[in-house]
Amino acid sequence: MAHLNNSLFILSLSLIFLQFFHTAVARGGQRDPGFVDIPYAASRRHLSEENHFQKLNALARGYMTNSDLEKAIKAFHGRCRHISRIYSIGRSVLGVPLWVMEISNNPGKEEAKPAFKFVGNVHGDEPVGRELMLLLANWLCDNYNKDPMATLIVDNVHLHILPSMNPDGFSLRRRGNANHVDLNRDFPDQFFSINNDIDERQPETKAIMSWIKDIRFTASASLHGGALVANYPWDGTKDKSKSYYACPDDEVFIYMAKLYSGSHYNMSLSKEFDAGITNGAYWYPIYGGMQDWNYIYGGCFELTLEISDNKWPPANELHMIWEYNKRSMLDLVASLVKSGVHGRIFSSDCGYPLPASIAIKGINYTIKSSETLADYHRLLAPGHQYEVVATMPGYKTRTTTIVVKEELMTLDFILEPEITIADRFLPNRCVSRRSLNIFAVISKSHMQVSLTLILVLAFLFFLMKRKAIVNHFKVRKLIRQRRVSAV
Ligand SMILES: *[C@@H]1O[C@H](CO)[C@@H](O)[C@H](O)[C@H]1NC(C)=O
Ligand SMILES: *[C@@H]1O[C@H](CO)[C@@H](O)[C@H](O)[C@H]1NC(C)=O
Ligand SMILES: [Zn+2]
């Protein structure tokens, strides 16, 4: 008897703790009118865990299971091969692949186009997003070359969709992953040294972090439930206060968030959030979130979208919720090619693409053009004049003034090398620069270049400086080109 009492006591303690934990750290669940309160209220009435789980299962009726989701992703790809590719970015704690659908007219190819990502089901108990992701992918496929918006997106953006970041949490009917970790608190933080231990980091978080390093996303959105609002950085404050904390691109984020809420069925009519948008820290600060990490370390402008007050609306309402969000989702993705400034950066002497930096005067934030194609994509709030600054070590900085309107603006930069004394003695600057660049790229991406490889490269470098080899290269290039034009 005493033993039973003890267990009950421990159970109630942990439930009280859970509830405290929930209200203290939820993003999008702080004042949940609907579902989330049910298990806690129920647990106060000492319902057993099993009963609780059954209730959750009843709510999940009609939603795709993890294996349904995998089948749906593969079926989508099977149906839409011409504009899609599927790949997995890793596995969850329980080994479920984290499938991504890439939608583009050239899926998997590196092109001078911006990339957007959607991430659904970050919290296991917020499943609406994962359903909408499949509806979005299929809508794009069905409407490509029929609807101008679908065509615009497929032809000009690489859209990557991860329907579920947390399949384990979904199948366990809980917010955290299989290790009880809230994945939206598991990223490194700008203010506090939390989550810096790589061994402690969850596999789902690791997968997202390396994905962001692999693919240069210009913007993204994660989908949550429990509220109806478009949330933008910063999510945290330096002093942990609950107050508006603007990031350098506050205006751009307000523009993006308003674009979403304004195109939504009724998000902008919110009584709780002015215009249906909010600064994260103003709502309530969180630390280790995915959104801020994307902006700081990924060069990616991410919104956190709360798309449904009810975390588990009946499955027969999902199609309606998709209709409410459809225009917003499409507009947000299309904003990558309907606004901001885009272009490529080349060197004036040899025309090579340069992996340069792009900054805007007055905004303390820098993006980089890609290593290979040197394209950059900089979102900006329309209606202003900006000074765009392109910098690259060894080249003269260039600044151009532009006026951004609600339309795509293209701006290429051609940077002139700073002539140094050393350059004058190089027999063929273009070839030398190129081999130097190749060397830089190789040594950067492979930190452990072996000594032999260095020697081989040095030897090649020496050879390439010799005219004979240069000529040989030119001949080979000509042959290659001819072959291409004959195809
Ligand atoms: C938006 O519409 C849904 C569905 O009709 C409703 O439940 C919700 O309260 C509405 N929200 C606002 C802010 O109008
Ligand atoms: C610009 O941002 C960096 C962090 O990204 C910060 O260290 C630096 O102090 C900022 N500079 C200014 C002038 O605010
Ligand atoms: Zn959430």
Coordinates of C-alpha atoms and ligand atoms in Angstrom, one line a residue:
M1 CA 0.0 0.0 0.0
A2 CA 2.7 2.4 1.0
H3 CA 4.6 1.4 -2.1
L4 CA 1.6 2.3 -4.3
N5 CA 1.2 5.6 -2.5
N6 CA 4.8 6.4 -3.2
S7 CA 4.5 5.6 -6.9
L8 CA 1.4 7.8 -7.0
F9 CA 3.3 10.6 -5.3
I10 CA 6.2 10.3 -7.7
L11 CA 3.8 10.2 -10.7
S12 CA 2.0 13.4 -9.6
L13 CA 5.3 15.1 -8.9
S14 CA 6.5 14.3 -12.4
L15 CA 3.2 15.4 -13.9
I16 CA 3.5 18.8 -12.1
F17 CA 7.0 19.0 -13.3
L18 CA 5.9 18.2 -16.8
Q19 CA 3.3 20.8 -16.7
F20 CA 5.7 23.4 -15.5
F21 CA 8.2 22.4 -18.2
H22 CA 5.5 22.6 -20.8
T23 CA 4.3 26.1 -20.0
A24 CA 7.8 27.3 -19.5
V25 CA 9.3 26.2 -22.7
A26 CA 6.6 25.7 -25.3
R27 CA 6.7 27.7 -28.5
G28 CA 3.2 27.7 -29.8
G29 CA 1.8 25.8 -26.9
Q30 CA 1.9 28.4 -24.1
R31 CA -1.8 29.1 -24.0
D32 CA -3.1 26.1 -25.8
P33 CA -6.9 26.2 -25.8
G34 CA -7.2 22.8 -27.3
F35 CA -5.5 19.6 -27.1
V36 CA -2.4 20.0 -25.0
D37 CA -4.3 20.7 -21.9
I38 CA -6.2 17.5 -22.2
P39 CA -3.5 15.1 -21.1
Y40 CA -2.5 17.2 -18.2
A41 CA -6.0 17.8 -17.0
A42 CA -6.7 14.2 -17.4
S43 CA -3.6 13.2 -15.6
R44 CA -4.7 15.2 -12.6
R45 CA -7.6 12.9 -12.5
H46 CA -5.0 10.1 -12.4
L47 CA -5.8 8.6 -15.7
S48 CA -3.2 5.9 -16.6
E49 CA -0.5 6.5 -19.2
E50 CA -2.1 3.9 -21.4
N51 CA -5.5 5.6 -21.3
H52 CA -3.7 8.9 -22.2
F53 CA -2.0 7.2 -25.2
Q54 CA -5.3 5.8 -26.4
K55 CA -6.8 9.3 -26.3
L56 CA -4.0 10.6 -28.4
N57 CA -4.3 7.7 -30.8
A58 CA -8.0 8.6 -31.2
L59 CA -7.0 12.2 -32.1
A60 CA -4.5 10.9 -34.7
R61 CA -7.2 8.9 -36.5
G62 CA -7.1 9.8 -40.2
Y63 CA -3.6 11.3 -40.0
M64 CA -0.8 9.5 -41.9
T65 CA 1.3 7.2 -39.9
N66 CA 5.1 7.3 -40.4
S67 CA 4.9 4.5 -42.9
D68 CA 1.9 6.1 -44.7
L69 CA 4.0 9.3 -44.9
E70 CA 6.9 7.5 -46.4
K71 CA 4.6 5.8 -48.9
A72 CA 3.0 9.2 -49.8
I73 CA 6.4 10.7 -50.3
K74 CA 7.5 7.9 -52.6
A75 CA 4.1 8.0 -54.4
F76 CA 4.5 11.7 -55.0
H77 CA 8.0 11.1 -56.5
G78 CA 6.8 8.2 -58.6
R79 CA 4.1 10.4 -60.1
C80 CA 6.2 13.6 -60.4
R81 CA 9.7 12.4 -61.4
H82 CA 10.2 15.1 -63.9
I83 CA 10.1 17.8 -61.3
S84 CA 11.2 16.0 -58.1
R85 CA 13.8 14.1 -56.3
I86 CA 13.6 12.5 -52.8
Y87 CA 16.4 12.0 -50.4
S88 CA 16.9 11.4 -46.7
I89 CA 19.0 13.7 -44.6
G90 CA 19.5 11.2 -41.8
R91 CA 17.5 9.1 -39.4
S92 CA 15.6 9.7 -36.2
V93 CA 16.6 8.2 -32.8
L94 CA 14.4 5.2 -33.6
G95 CA 15.9 4.9 -37.1
V96 CA 13.1 6.5 -39.2
P97 CA 14.5 8.1 -42.4
L98 CA 14.0 11.9 -42.6
W99 CA 12.7 12.1 -46.1
V100 CA 12.9 15.3 -48.1
M101 CA 11.1 16.0 -51.4
E102 CA 13.0 18.5 -53.6
I103 CA 10.8 20.2 -56.2
S104 CA 12.4 22.0 -59.2
N105 CA 12.5 21.7 -62.9
N106 CA 16.1 20.6 -62.4
P107 CA 16.0 18.7 -59.1
G108 CA 19.4 17.8 -57.6
K109 CA 21.3 20.1 -60.0
E110 CA 23.3 23.0 -58.8
E111 CA 21.9 26.2 -60.4
A112 CA 22.0 29.9 -59.8
K113 CA 18.6 29.8 -58.2
P114 CA 17.5 30.4 -54.6
A115 CA 16.5 27.4 -52.4
F116 CA 13.6 27.4 -49.9
K117 CA 12.8 24.8 -47.3
F118 CA 9.8 23.8 -45.4
V119 CA 10.2 21.7 -42.2
G120 CA 7.1 20.2 -40.7
N121 CA 6.4 18.3 -37.5
V122 CA 9.3 19.7 -35.5
H123 CA 7.2 18.9 -32.4
G124 CA 5.8 15.4 -32.6
D125 CA 2.4 16.4 -31.3
E126 CA 2.0 19.1 -34.0
P127 CA 1.1 17.0 -37.0
V128 CA -0.9 19.4 -39.3
G129 CA 2.3 20.6 -41.1
R130 CA 3.3 17.2 -42.2
E131 CA 0.0 16.7 -43.8
L132 CA 0.0 20.1 -45.5
M133 CA 3.5 19.4 -46.9
L134 CA 2.2 16.5 -49.0
L135 CA -0.7 18.5 -50.2
L136 CA 1.6 21.3 -51.2
A137 CA 4.0 19.0 -53.1
N138 CA 1.1 17.3 -55.0
W139 CA -0.5 20.6 -55.8
L140 CA 2.7 21.9 -57.3
C141 CA 3.0 18.8 -59.4
D142 CA -0.6 18.9 -60.6
N143 CA -0.4 22.5 -61.5
Y144 CA 3.0 22.8 -63.0
N145 CA 2.7 24.4 -66.5
K146 CA -1.0 25.1 -65.7
D147 CA -1.0 27.6 -62.9
P148 CA 1.5 30.5 -63.2
M149 CA 2.4 30.4 -59.5
A150 CA 3.2 26.7 -59.6
T151 CA 5.3 27.2 -62.8
L152 CA 7.1 30.2 -61.4
I153 CA 8.1 28.2 -58.3
V154 CA 9.1 25.0 -60.0
D155 CA 11.1 26.8 -62.7
N156 CA 12.9 29.3 -60.5
V157 CA 13.3 27.9 -57.0
H158 CA 14.7 24.7 -55.5
L159 CA 12.0 23.9 -53.0
H160 CA 13.0 21.3 -50.4
I161 CA 10.2 19.9 -48.2
L162 CA 10.9 17.8 -45.0
P163 CA 7.4 16.8 -43.9
S164 CA 8.5 15.4 -40.6
M165 CA 11.6 16.4 -38.6
N166 CA 10.4 14.4 -35.6
P167 CA 8.7 11.1 -36.8
D168 CA 9.5 9.5 -33.4
G169 CA 7.7 12.2 -31.5
F170 CA 4.7 11.8 -33.8
S171 CA 4.5 8.0 -33.3
L172 CA 5.0 8.4 -29.6
R173 CA 2.4 11.2 -29.6
R174 CA 4.6 13.6 -27.8
R175 CA 6.3 17.0 -28.3
G176 CA 10.0 15.9 -27.9
N177 CA 11.8 13.1 -29.8
A178 CA 12.4 9.6 -28.6
N179 CA 14.9 10.9 -26.1
H180 CA 12.3 13.4 -24.7
V181 CA 14.3 16.3 -26.2
D182 CA 12.4 19.3 -27.6
L183 CA 14.2 19.7 -31.0
N184 CA 13.3 23.4 -31.2
R185 CA 15.6 23.9 -28.1
D186 CA 18.4 21.7 -29.3
F187 CA 20.4 24.1 -31.6
P188 CA 23.4 26.1 -30.5
D189 CA 22.4 29.5 -29.1
Q190 CA 23.8 32.9 -29.8
F191 CA 23.4 34.2 -26.2
F192 CA 24.0 31.1 -24.0
S193 CA 26.4 28.3 -24.4
I194 CA 23.9 25.5 -24.5
N195 CA 23.7 22.6 -26.9
N196 CA 27.3 23.0 -27.9
D197 CA 28.2 19.4 -27.0
I198 CA 28.0 17.5 -30.3
D199 CA 27.8 14.2 -28.5
E200 CA 24.6 15.3 -26.8
R201 CA 23.0 16.7 -29.9
Q202 CA 20.0 14.8 -31.2
P203 CA 20.3 13.0 -34.6
E204 CA 17.4 15.0 -35.9
T205 CA 19.1 18.3 -35.0
K206 CA 22.4 17.1 -36.5
A207 CA 20.7 16.1 -39.7
I208 CA 19.1 19.6 -40.0
M209 CA 22.4 21.3 -39.3
S210 CA 24.4 19.5 -41.9
W211 CA 21.5 19.9 -44.4
I212 CA 21.7 23.7 -44.0
K213 CA 25.5 23.5 -44.5
D214 CA 25.1 21.4 -47.7
I215 CA 22.3 23.4 -49.3
R216 CA 22.4 27.2 -49.2
F217 CA 18.9 28.0 -48.4
T218 CA 17.8 31.6 -48.9
A219 CA 14.7 31.3 -46.7
S220 CA 12.6 28.7 -44.9
A221 CA 9.7 28.1 -42.6
S222 CA 9.0 25.5 -40.0
L223 CA 5.4 24.5 -39.3
H224 CA 3.9 24.3 -35.8
G225 CA 0.5 24.1 -34.2
G226 CA -1.1 25.4 -31.1
A227 CA -1.5 29.0 -32.2
L228 CA -2.2 31.1 -35.4
V229 CA 0.7 33.4 -36.0
A230 CA 3.8 34.0 -38.1
N231 CA 6.8 34.3 -35.7
Y232 CA 10.1 35.8 -36.7
P233 CA 13.6 36.3 -35.1
W234 CA 15.0 36.9 -32.6
D235 CA 13.4 34.1 -30.6
G236 CA 15.7 34.9 -27.6
T237 CA 17.0 37.9 -25.7
K238 CA 20.4 38.5 -24.2
D239 CA 19.0 39.0 -20.7
K240 CA 16.2 36.5 -20.9
S241 CA 13.6 39.3 -20.7
K242 CA 10.3 38.9 -22.6
S243 CA 10.6 41.9 -24.9
Y244 CA 10.9 42.7 -28.6
Y245 CA 14.4 41.8 -29.8
A246 CA 15.0 42.9 -33.3
C247 CA 17.6 41.1 -35.5
P248 CA 19.5 43.1 -38.1
D249 CA 16.9 42.2 -40.8
D250 CA 13.8 43.0 -38.7
E251 CA 12.2 44.8 -41.6
V252 CA 12.7 41.9 -44.0
F253 CA 11.3 39.5 -41.5
I254 CA 8.3 41.7 -40.8
Y255 CA 7.7 41.8 -44.6
M256 CA 8.0 38.0 -44.9
A257 CA 5.7 37.4 -41.9
K258 CA 3.1 39.8 -43.1
L259 CA 3.3 38.2 -46.5
Y260 CA 2.3 34.9 -44.9
S261 CA -0.4 36.2 -42.5
G262 CA -1.8 38.6 -45.2
S263 CA -2.3 35.8 -47.7
H264 CA -3.8 33.4 -45.1
Y265 CA -7.5 32.9 -44.7
N266 CA -7.7 34.6 -41.3
M267 CA -4.2 34.8 -39.6
S268 CA -4.0 38.6 -40.0
L269 CA -7.4 39.0 -38.2
S270 CA -5.8 37.7 -35.0
K271 CA -6.9 39.5 -31.8
E272 CA -3.9 38.3 -29.9
F273 CA -1.2 39.2 -32.5
D274 CA -1.1 42.5 -34.3
A275 CA -1.5 41.7 -38.0
G276 CA -1.0 38.0 -37.1
I277 CA 2.7 38.3 -36.7
T278 CA 5.1 38.4 -33.8
N279 CA 8.7 38.8 -32.8
G280 CA 9.6 35.6 -31.1
A281 CA 11.1 37.1 -28.0
Y282 CA 8.2 39.5 -27.6
W283 CA 5.8 36.6 -27.5
Y284 CA 8.1 34.6 -25.2
P285 CA 11.8 34.0 -25.4
I286 CA 13.2 30.6 -26.2
Y287 CA 16.8 29.5 -26.5
G288 CA 18.4 26.9 -28.8
G289 CA 15.6 27.3 -31.4
M290 CA 16.0 26.4 -35.0
Q291 CA 14.9 29.7 -36.4
D292 CA 17.6 31.9 -35.0
W293 CA 20.2 29.3 -35.8
N294 CA 19.2 29.4 -39.5
Y295 CA 19.6 33.1 -39.7
I296 CA 22.9 33.3 -37.8
Y297 CA 24.7 30.3 -39.1
G298 CA 22.9 29.3 -42.2
G299 CA 22.4 32.6 -44.0
C300 CA 18.8 31.5 -44.2
F301 CA 15.8 33.7 -43.2
E302 CA 13.5 31.4 -41.3
L303 CA 10.0 31.9 -40.0
T304 CA 8.2 29.8 -37.4
L305 CA 4.6 29.4 -38.6
E306 CA 1.9 28.5 -36.1
I307 CA -0.8 27.3 -38.5
S308 CA -3.6 26.0 -36.3
D309 CA -4.9 26.8 -32.8
N310 CA -5.8 23.2 -32.4
K311 CA -2.8 20.9 -32.6
W312 CA -4.9 17.9 -33.6
P313 CA -7.9 19.1 -35.6
P314 CA -10.0 16.3 -36.8
A315 CA -8.4 14.8 -39.9
N316 CA -11.4 15.8 -42.1
E317 CA -10.5 19.5 -41.5
L318 CA -7.0 19.1 -42.9
H319 CA -8.0 19.9 -46.4
M320 CA -9.7 23.1 -45.3
I321 CA -6.6 24.1 -43.3
W322 CA -4.5 23.5 -46.4
E323 CA -6.8 25.8 -48.4
Y324 CA -6.4 28.5 -45.6
N325 CA -2.6 28.2 -45.9
K326 CA -2.1 27.4 -49.6
R327 CA -1.8 31.0 -50.9
S328 CA 0.5 32.0 -48.0
M329 CA 2.9 29.1 -48.6
L330 CA 3.1 29.7 -52.3
D331 CA 3.5 33.5 -51.8
L332 CA 6.3 32.9 -49.3
V333 CA 8.2 30.6 -51.6
A334 CA 7.6 32.8 -54.6
S335 CA 8.9 35.8 -52.7
L336 CA 12.4 34.5 -53.3
V337 CA 12.0 35.3 -57.0
K338 CA 9.5 38.2 -56.7
S339 CA 11.5 40.4 -54.4
G340 CA 15.0 41.1 -53.1
V341 CA 18.2 41.4 -55.0
H342 CA 19.8 38.6 -56.9
G343 CA 22.8 38.1 -59.1
R344 CA 26.2 36.6 -59.6
I345 CA 29.7 37.9 -58.9
F346 CA 32.6 37.5 -61.4
S347 CA 36.2 38.6 -61.6
S348 CA 36.9 41.2 -64.2
D349 CA 40.2 39.7 -65.5
C350 CA 39.2 36.2 -66.3
G351 CA 35.4 36.1 -65.8
Y352 CA 35.6 33.5 -63.1
P353 CA 32.7 33.3 -60.6
L354 CA 33.8 34.6 -57.2
P355 CA 32.6 33.3 -53.8
A356 CA 32.3 36.9 -52.5
S357 CA 30.4 38.5 -49.7
I358 CA 27.3 40.6 -50.1
A359 CA 26.3 43.1 -47.4
I360 CA 23.8 46.0 -47.2
K361 CA 25.0 49.3 -45.7
G362 CA 23.4 49.8 -42.4
I363 CA 22.4 46.1 -41.9
N364 CA 24.9 44.1 -39.9
Y365 CA 24.5 40.9 -41.9
T366 CA 26.5 39.3 -44.6
I367 CA 25.6 36.6 -47.1
K368 CA 28.0 34.7 -49.4
S369 CA 27.7 33.9 -53.0
S370 CA 28.0 30.2 -53.8
E371 CA 31.5 28.7 -54.2
T372 CA 30.8 27.3 -57.7
L373 CA 28.3 29.5 -59.5
A374 CA 28.8 32.6 -57.3
D375 CA 25.1 33.4 -57.2
Y376 CA 23.6 35.3 -54.3
H377 CA 20.1 35.9 -53.2
R378 CA 19.4 38.7 -50.7
L379 CA 15.9 39.3 -49.5
L380 CA 15.1 42.9 -48.8
A381 CA 12.0 44.8 -47.7
P382 CA 10.6 46.6 -50.7
G383 CA 10.1 50.4 -50.9
H384 CA 13.6 51.4 -49.9
Q385 CA 16.9 52.4 -51.3
Y386 CA 19.9 50.2 -50.4
E387 CA 23.6 50.3 -50.9
V388 CA 24.8 46.8 -51.8
V389 CA 28.4 46.1 -51.1
A390 CA 30.3 43.2 -52.7
T391 CA 33.6 42.2 -51.2
M392 CA 36.2 39.6 -51.9
P393 CA 39.7 39.3 -50.6
G394 CA 42.2 40.3 -53.3
Y395 CA 39.5 42.3 -55.2
K396 CA 38.4 45.9 -55.0
T397 CA 35.1 46.3 -53.1
R398 CA 32.2 47.6 -55.2
T399 CA 29.1 49.4 -53.9
T400 CA 25.9 49.9 -55.9
T401 CA 22.8 51.8 -54.9
I402 CA 19.5 50.2 -55.8
V403 CA 15.8 50.9 -55.2
V404 CA 14.0 47.7 -54.3
K405 CA 10.4 47.4 -55.4
E406 CA 7.9 44.5 -55.2
E407 CA 9.6 42.8 -58.0
L408 CA 12.7 40.7 -58.7
M409 CA 15.9 42.8 -59.1
T410 CA 19.0 41.4 -60.7
L411 CA 22.4 42.8 -59.9
D412 CA 25.6 41.2 -61.0
F413 CA 29.0 42.4 -59.8
I414 CA 32.2 42.3 -61.7
L415 CA 35.1 42.8 -59.3
E416 CA 38.5 44.0 -60.3
P417 CA 41.6 42.4 -58.8
E418 CA 43.8 44.4 -56.6
I419 CA 47.0 44.3 -58.6
T420 CA 49.8 43.3 -56.2
I421 CA 53.5 43.1 -57.0
A422 CA 53.4 39.3 -56.8
D423 CA 50.7 39.2 -59.5
R424 CA 52.9 41.0 -62.0
F425 CA 55.3 38.2 -61.9
L426 CA 52.8 35.5 -62.5
P427 CA 53.1 34.5 -66.2
N428 CA 49.3 33.9 -66.7
R429 CA 47.2 35.5 -64.0
C430 CA 43.9 33.8 -64.9
V431 CA 45.4 30.3 -64.8
S432 CA 47.3 31.0 -61.6
R433 CA 44.3 32.5 -59.9
R434 CA 42.2 29.6 -60.9
S435 CA 44.6 27.0 -59.5
L436 CA 45.0 29.1 -56.4
N437 CA 41.2 29.0 -56.0
I438 CA 41.0 25.3 -56.6
F439 CA 43.7 24.9 -53.9
A440 CA 41.7 27.1 -51.5
V441 CA 38.5 25.1 -52.1
I442 CA 40.2 21.8 -51.6
S443 CA 42.0 22.7 -48.5
K444 CA 38.9 24.2 -47.0
S445 CA 36.6 21.3 -47.6
H446 CA 39.1 18.6 -46.6
M447 CA 40.7 19.7 -43.5
Q448 CA 42.9 16.7 -43.4
V449 CA 44.7 16.9 -46.7
S450 CA 47.5 14.5 -46.6
L451 CA 51.0 15.5 -47.2
T452 CA 51.2 13.6 -50.4
L453 CA 48.1 15.4 -51.8
I454 CA 49.7 18.7 -50.9
L455 CA 52.8 17.6 -52.8
V456 CA 50.8 16.5 -55.8
L457 CA 48.9 19.8 -55.8
A458 CA 52.1 21.8 -55.6
F459 CA 53.5 19.8 -58.5
L460 CA 50.4 20.4 -60.5
F461 CA 50.4 24.0 -59.7
F462 CA 54.0 24.2 -60.9
L463 CA 53.1 22.4 -64.1
M464 CA 50.1 24.6 -64.7
K465 CA 52.2 27.7 -64.7
R466 CA 54.1 26.3 -67.6
K467 CA 52.8 27.4 -71.0
A468 CA 52.9 24.0 -72.5
I469 CA 50.5 22.6 -70.0
V470 CA 48.2 25.6 -70.4
N471 CA 48.1 25.0 -74.1
H472 CA 47.3 21.4 -73.6
F473 CA 44.4 22.4 -71.3
K474 CA 43.1 24.8 -73.9
V475 CA 43.1 22.1 -76.6
R476 CA 41.3 19.7 -74.3
K477 CA 38.7 22.3 -73.4
L478 CA 38.1 23.0 -77.1
I479 CA 37.6 19.3 -77.7
R480 CA 35.1 19.0 -74.8
Q481 CA 33.2 22.0 -76.0
R482 CA 33.0 20.7 -79.5
R483 CA 31.7 17.4 -78.3
V484 CA 29.0 19.2 -76.3
S485 CA 27.8 21.2 -79.3
A486 CA 27.6 18.1 -81.5
V487 CA 25.1 16.4 -79.1
Ligands
LIG1 C1 -9.8 31.4 -38.2 O1 -10.7 30.5 -38.7 C2 -10.8 29.3 -38.0 C3 -11.7 28.3 -38.7 O2 -12.9 28.9 -39.1 C4 -11.3 29.6 -36.6 O3 -11.4 28.5 -35.8 C5 -10.4 30.6 -35.9 O4 -10.8 31.0 -34.7 C6 -10.2 31.9 -36.8 N1 -9.2 32.7 -36.3 C7 -9.2 34.0 -36.4 C8 -8.1 34.8 -35.8 O5 -10.1 34.6 -36.9
LIG2 C1 27.5 42.8 -36.0 O1 27.1 41.5 -35.7 C2 28.1 40.7 -35.1 C3 27.5 39.4 -34.8 O2 27.1 38.8 -36.0 C4 28.6 41.4 -33.8 O3 29.6 40.7 -33.2 C5 29.0 42.8 -34.1 O4 29.3 43.5 -32.8 C6 28.0 43.6 -34.8 N1 28.5 44.9 -35.2 C7 27.8 46.0 -35.0 C8 28.5 47.3 -35.5 O5 26.7 46.1 -34.4
ZN3 ZN 5.8 23.6 -32.0

